[in-house]
PDB file of C-alpha atoms and ligand atoms in Angstrom:
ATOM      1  CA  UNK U   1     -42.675  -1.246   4.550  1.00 97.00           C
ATOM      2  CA  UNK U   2     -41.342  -1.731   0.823  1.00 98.00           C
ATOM      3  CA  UNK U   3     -40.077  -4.846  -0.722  1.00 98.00           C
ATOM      4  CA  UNK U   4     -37.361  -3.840  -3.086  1.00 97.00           C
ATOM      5  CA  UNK U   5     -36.557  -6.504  -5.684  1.00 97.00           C
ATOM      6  CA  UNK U   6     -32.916  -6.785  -6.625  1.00 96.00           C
ATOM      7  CA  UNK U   7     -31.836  -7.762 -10.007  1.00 96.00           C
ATOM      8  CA  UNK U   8     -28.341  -9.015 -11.639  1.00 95.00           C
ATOM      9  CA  UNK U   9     -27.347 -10.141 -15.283  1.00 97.00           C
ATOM     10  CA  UNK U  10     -25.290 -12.984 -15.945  1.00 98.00           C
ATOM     11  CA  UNK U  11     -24.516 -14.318 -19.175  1.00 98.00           C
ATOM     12  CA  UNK U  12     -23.604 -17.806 -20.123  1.00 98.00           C
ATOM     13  CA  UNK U  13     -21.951 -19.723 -22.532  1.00 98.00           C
ATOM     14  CA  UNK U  14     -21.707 -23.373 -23.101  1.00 98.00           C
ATOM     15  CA  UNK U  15     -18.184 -24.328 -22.703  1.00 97.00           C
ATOM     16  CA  UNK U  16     -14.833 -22.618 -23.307  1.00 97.00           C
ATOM     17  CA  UNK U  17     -14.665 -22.356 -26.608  1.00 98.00           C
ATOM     18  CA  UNK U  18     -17.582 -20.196 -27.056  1.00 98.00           C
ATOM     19  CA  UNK U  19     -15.620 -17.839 -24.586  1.00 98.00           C
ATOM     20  CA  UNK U  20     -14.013 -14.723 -26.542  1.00 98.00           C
ATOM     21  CA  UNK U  21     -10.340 -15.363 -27.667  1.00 98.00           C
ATOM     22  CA  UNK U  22      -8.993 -13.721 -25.087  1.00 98.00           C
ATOM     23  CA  UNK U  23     -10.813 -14.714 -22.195  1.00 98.00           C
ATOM     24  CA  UNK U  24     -10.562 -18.848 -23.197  1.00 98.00           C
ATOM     25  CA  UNK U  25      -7.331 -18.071 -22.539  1.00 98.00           C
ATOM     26  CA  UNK U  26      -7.610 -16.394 -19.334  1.00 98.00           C
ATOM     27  CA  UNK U  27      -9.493 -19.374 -18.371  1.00 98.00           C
ATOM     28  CA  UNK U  28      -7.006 -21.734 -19.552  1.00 98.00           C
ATOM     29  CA  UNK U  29      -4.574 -20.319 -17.136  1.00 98.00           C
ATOM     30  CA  UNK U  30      -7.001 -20.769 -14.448  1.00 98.00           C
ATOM     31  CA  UNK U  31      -6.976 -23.903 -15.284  1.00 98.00           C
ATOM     32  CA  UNK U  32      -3.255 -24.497 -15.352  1.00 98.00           C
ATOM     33  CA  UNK U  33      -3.402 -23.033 -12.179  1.00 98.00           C
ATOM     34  CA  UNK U  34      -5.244 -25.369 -10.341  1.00 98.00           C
ATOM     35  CA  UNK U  35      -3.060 -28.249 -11.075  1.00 98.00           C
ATOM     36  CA  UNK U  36      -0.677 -26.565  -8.053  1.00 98.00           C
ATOM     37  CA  UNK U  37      -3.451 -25.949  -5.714  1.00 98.00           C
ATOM     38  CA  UNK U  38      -2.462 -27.451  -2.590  1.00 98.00           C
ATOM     39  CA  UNK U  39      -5.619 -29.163  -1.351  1.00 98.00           C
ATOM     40  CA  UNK U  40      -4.713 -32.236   0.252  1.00 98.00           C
ATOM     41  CA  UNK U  41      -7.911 -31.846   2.499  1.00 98.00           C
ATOM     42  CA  UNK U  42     -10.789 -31.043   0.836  1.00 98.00           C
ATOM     43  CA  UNK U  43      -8.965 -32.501  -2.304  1.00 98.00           C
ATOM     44  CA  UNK U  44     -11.075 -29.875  -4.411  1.00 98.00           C
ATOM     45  CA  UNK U  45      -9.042 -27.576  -6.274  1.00 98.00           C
ATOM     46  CA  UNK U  46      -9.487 -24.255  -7.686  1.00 98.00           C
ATOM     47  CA  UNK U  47      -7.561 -21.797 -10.029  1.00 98.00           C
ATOM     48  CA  UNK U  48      -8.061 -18.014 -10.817  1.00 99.00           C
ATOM     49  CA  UNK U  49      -6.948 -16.156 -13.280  1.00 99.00           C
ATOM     50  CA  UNK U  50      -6.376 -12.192 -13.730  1.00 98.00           C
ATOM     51  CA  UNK U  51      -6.176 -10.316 -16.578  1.00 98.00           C
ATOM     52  CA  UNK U  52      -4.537  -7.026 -15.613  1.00 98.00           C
ATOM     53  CA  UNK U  53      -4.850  -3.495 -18.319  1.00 98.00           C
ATOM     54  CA  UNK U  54      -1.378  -4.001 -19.556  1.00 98.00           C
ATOM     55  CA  UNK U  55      -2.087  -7.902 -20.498  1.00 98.00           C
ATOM     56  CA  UNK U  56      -0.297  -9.145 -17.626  1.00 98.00           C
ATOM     57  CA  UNK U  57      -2.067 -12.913 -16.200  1.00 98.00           C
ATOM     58  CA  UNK U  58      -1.693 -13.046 -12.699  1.00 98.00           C
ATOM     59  CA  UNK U  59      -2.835 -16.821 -11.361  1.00 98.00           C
ATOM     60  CA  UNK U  60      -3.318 -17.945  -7.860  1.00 98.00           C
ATOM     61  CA  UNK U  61      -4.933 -21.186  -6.127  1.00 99.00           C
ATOM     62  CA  UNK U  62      -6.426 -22.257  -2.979  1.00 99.00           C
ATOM     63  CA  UNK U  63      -3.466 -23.089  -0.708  1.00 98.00           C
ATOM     64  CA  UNK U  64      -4.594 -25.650   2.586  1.00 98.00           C
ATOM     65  CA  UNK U  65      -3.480 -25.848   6.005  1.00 98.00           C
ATOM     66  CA  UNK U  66      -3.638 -28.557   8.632  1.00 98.00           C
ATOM     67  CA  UNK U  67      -5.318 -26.006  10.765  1.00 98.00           C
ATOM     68  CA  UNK U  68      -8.339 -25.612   8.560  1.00 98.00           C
ATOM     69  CA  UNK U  69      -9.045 -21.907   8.631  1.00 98.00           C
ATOM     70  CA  UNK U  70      -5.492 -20.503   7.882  1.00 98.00           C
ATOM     71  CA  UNK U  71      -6.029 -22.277   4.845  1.00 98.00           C
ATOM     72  CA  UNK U  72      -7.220 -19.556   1.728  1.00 98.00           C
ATOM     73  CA  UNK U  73      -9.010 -19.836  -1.667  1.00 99.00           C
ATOM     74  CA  UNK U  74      -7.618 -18.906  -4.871  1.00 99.00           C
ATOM     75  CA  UNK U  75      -8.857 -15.936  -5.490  1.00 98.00           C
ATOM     76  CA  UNK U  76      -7.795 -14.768  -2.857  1.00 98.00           C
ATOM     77  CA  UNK U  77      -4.123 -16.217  -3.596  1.00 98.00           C
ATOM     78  CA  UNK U  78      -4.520 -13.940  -6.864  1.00 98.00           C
ATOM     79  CA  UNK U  79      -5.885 -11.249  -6.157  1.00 98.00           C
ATOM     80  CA  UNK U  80      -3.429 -10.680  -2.998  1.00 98.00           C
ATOM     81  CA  UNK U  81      -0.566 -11.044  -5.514  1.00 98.00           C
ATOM     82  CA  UNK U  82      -1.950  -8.340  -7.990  1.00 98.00           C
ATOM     83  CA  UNK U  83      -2.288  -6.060  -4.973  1.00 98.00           C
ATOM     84  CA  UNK U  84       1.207  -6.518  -3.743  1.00 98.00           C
ATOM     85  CA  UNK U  85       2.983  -6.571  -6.627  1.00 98.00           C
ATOM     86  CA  UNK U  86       1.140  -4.348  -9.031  1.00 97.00           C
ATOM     87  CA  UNK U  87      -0.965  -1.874  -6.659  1.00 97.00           C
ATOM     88  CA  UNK U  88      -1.594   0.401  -9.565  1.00 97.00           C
ATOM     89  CA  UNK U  89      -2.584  -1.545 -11.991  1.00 98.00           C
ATOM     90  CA  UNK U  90      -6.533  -2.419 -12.926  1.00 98.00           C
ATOM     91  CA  UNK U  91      -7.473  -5.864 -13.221  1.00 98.00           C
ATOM     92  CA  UNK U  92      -9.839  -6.368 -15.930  1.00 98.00           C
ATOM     93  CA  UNK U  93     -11.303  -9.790 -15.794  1.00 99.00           C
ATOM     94  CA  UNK U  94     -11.252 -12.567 -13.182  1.00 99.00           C
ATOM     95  CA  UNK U  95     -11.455 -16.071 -14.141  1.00 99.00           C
ATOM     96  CA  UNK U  96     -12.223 -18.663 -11.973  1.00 98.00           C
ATOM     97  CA  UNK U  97     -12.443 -22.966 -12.308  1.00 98.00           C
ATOM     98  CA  UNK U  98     -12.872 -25.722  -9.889  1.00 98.00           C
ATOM     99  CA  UNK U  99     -12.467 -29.923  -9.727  1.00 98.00           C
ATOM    100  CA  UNK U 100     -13.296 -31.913  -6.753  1.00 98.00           C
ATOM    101  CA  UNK U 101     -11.775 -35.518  -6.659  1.00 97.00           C
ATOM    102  CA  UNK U 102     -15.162 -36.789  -5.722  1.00 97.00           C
ATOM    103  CA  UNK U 103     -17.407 -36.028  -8.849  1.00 97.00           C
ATOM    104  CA  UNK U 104     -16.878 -34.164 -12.233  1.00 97.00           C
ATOM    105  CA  UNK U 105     -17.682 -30.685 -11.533  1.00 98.00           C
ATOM    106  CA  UNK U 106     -19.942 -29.646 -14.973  1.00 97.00           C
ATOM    107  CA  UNK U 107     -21.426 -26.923 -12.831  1.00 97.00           C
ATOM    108  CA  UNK U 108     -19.897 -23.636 -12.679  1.00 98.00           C
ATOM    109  CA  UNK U 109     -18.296 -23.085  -8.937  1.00 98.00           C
ATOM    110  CA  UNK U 110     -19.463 -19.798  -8.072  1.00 98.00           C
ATOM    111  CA  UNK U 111     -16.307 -17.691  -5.943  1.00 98.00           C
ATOM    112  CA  UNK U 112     -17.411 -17.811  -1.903  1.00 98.00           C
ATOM    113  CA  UNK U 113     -18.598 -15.307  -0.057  1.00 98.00           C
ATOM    114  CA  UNK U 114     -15.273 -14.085   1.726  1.00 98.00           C
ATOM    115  CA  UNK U 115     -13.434 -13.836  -2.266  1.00 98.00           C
ATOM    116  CA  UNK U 116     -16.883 -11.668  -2.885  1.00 98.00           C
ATOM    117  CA  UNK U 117     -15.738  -9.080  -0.130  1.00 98.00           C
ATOM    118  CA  UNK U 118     -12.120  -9.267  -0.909  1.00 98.00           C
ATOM    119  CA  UNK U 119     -12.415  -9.124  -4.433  1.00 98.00           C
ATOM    120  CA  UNK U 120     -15.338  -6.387  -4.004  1.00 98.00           C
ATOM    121  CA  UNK U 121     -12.385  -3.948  -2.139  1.00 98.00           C
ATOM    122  CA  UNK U 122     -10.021  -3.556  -5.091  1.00 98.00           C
ATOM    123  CA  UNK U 123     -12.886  -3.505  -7.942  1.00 98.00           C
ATOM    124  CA  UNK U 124     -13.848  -0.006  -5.638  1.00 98.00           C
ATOM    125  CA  UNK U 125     -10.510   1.024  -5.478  1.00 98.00           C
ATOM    126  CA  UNK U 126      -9.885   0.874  -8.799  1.00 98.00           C
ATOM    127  CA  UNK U 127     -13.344   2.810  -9.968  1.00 98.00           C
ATOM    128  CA  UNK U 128     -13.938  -0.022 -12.492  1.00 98.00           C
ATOM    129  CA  UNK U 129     -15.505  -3.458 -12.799  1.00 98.00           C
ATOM    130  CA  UNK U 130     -13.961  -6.465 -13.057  1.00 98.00           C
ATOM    131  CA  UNK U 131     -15.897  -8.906 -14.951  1.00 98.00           C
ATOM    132  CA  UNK U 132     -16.005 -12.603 -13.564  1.00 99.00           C
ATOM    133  CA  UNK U 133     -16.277 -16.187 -15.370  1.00 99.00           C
ATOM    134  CA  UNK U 134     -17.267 -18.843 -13.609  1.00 98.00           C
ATOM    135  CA  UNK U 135     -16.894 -22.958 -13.864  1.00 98.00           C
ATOM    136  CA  UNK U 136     -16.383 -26.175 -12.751  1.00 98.00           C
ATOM    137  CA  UNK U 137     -14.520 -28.686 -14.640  1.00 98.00           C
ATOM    138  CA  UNK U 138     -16.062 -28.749 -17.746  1.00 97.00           C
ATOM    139  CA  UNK U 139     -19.479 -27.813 -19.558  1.00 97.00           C
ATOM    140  CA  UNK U 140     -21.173 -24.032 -18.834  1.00 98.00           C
ATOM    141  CA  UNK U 141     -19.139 -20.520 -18.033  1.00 98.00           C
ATOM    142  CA  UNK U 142     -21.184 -17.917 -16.211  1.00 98.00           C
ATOM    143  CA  UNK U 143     -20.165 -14.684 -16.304  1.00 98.00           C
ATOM    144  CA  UNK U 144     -21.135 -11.413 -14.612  1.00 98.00           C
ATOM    145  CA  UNK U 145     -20.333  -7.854 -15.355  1.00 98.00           C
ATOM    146  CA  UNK U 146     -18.455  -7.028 -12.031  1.00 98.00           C
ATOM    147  CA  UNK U 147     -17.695  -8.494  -8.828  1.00 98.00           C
ATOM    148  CA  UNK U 148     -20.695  -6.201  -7.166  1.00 98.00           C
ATOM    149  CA  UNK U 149     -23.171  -7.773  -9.215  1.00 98.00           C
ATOM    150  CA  UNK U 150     -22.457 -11.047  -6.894  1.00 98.00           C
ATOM    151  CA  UNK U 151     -22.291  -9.340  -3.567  1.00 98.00           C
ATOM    152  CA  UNK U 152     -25.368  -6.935  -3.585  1.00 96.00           C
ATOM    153  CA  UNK U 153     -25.853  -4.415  -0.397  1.00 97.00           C
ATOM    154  CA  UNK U 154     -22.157  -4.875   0.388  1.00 97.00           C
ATOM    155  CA  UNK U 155     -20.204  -3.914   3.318  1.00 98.00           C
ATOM    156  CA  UNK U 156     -17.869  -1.497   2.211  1.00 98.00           C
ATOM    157  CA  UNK U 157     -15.322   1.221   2.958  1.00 97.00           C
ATOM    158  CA  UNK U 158     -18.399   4.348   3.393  1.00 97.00           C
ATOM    159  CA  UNK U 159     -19.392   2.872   6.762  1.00 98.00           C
ATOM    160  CA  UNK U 160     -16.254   3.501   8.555  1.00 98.00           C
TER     161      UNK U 160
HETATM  162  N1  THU N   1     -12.139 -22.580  -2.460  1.00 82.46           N
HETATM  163  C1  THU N   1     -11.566 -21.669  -3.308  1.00 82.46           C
HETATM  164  O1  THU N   1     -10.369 -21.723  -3.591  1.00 82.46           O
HETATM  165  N2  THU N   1     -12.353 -20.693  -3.817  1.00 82.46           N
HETATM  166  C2  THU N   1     -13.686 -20.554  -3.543  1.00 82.46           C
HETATM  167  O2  THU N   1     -14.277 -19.556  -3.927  1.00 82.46           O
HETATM  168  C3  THU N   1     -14.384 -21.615  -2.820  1.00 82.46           C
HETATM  169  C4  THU N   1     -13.532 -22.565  -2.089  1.00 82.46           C
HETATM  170  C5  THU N   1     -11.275 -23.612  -1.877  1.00 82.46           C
HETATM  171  C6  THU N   1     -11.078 -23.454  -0.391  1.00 82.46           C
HETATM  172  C7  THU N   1     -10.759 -24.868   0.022  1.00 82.46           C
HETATM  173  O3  THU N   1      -9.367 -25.078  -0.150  1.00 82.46           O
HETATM  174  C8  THU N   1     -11.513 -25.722  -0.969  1.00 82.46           C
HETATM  175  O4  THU N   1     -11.844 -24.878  -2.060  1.00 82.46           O
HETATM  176  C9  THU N   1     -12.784 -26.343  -0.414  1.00 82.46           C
HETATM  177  O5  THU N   1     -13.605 -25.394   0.148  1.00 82.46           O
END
């Protein structure tokens, strides 16, 4: 038997402003975003924000359905329209913010586990990491170096 420990580096910053020019704005958008979330269930609302190699900002948000489960998160919502609209172009950085109705969200929201997998499949396809900032509504950003770093031992393409 061997116990293997697993490590990843984050790195976080206060609030937006201490965020490099050009990602406070990438976050901004995410946060423009989410004001056109549909989320009339869970009333909790989430933009994304990507920042493709040619400066394009592609924004998405989570989009919800009376029949729970064909609703989808935000991420998804952007990263979906990178793929079909601009297969060939790499996506540099992901940004990510959430508010619930029911509390101010000073937390940062970390991306679920299904956005992991789906954003894991196009950071592999195109051979280079996508960084990832993180919030709620306000106060602290984490950020990690590349979607992989939040979905270690993943299920991927090699296995089938
Ligand atoms: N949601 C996202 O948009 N992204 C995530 O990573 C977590 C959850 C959405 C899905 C649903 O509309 C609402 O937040 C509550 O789960």
């Amino acid at each position: 038997m061997k116990k293997i420990e697993l490590k990843i580096q984050i790195t976080t910053f206060d609030s937006i402003e201490e965020l490099p020019a050009i990602v406070n704005g990438l976050m901004k958008k995410a946060i423009e975003a989410k004001q056109n979330a549909y989320a009339p269930y869970s009333k909790f609302k989430v933009g994304a924000a990507l920042l493709l190699d040619d400066g394009t900002i592609i924004t998405g948000n989570n989009q919800e359905n009376a029949a729970y489960p064909s609703g989808i998160c935000a991420e998804r919502v952007a990263i979906w329209k990178v793929s079909s609209e601009f297969p060939t172009k790499k996506i540099l950085k992901l940004a990510i913010s959430a508010s619930s109705s029911s509390q101010i969200l000073k937390e940062p929201v970390a991306p679920c586990g299904a956005c992991r997998q789906t954003l894991s499949e196009y950071e592999i396809k195109q051979k280079d990491k996508i960084e990832v900032y993180f919030m709620g509504e306000e106060g602290e950003i984490i950020k990690t170096d590349s979607v992989l770093d939040l979905l270690p031992i993943a299920f991927d393409k090699t296995f089938l």
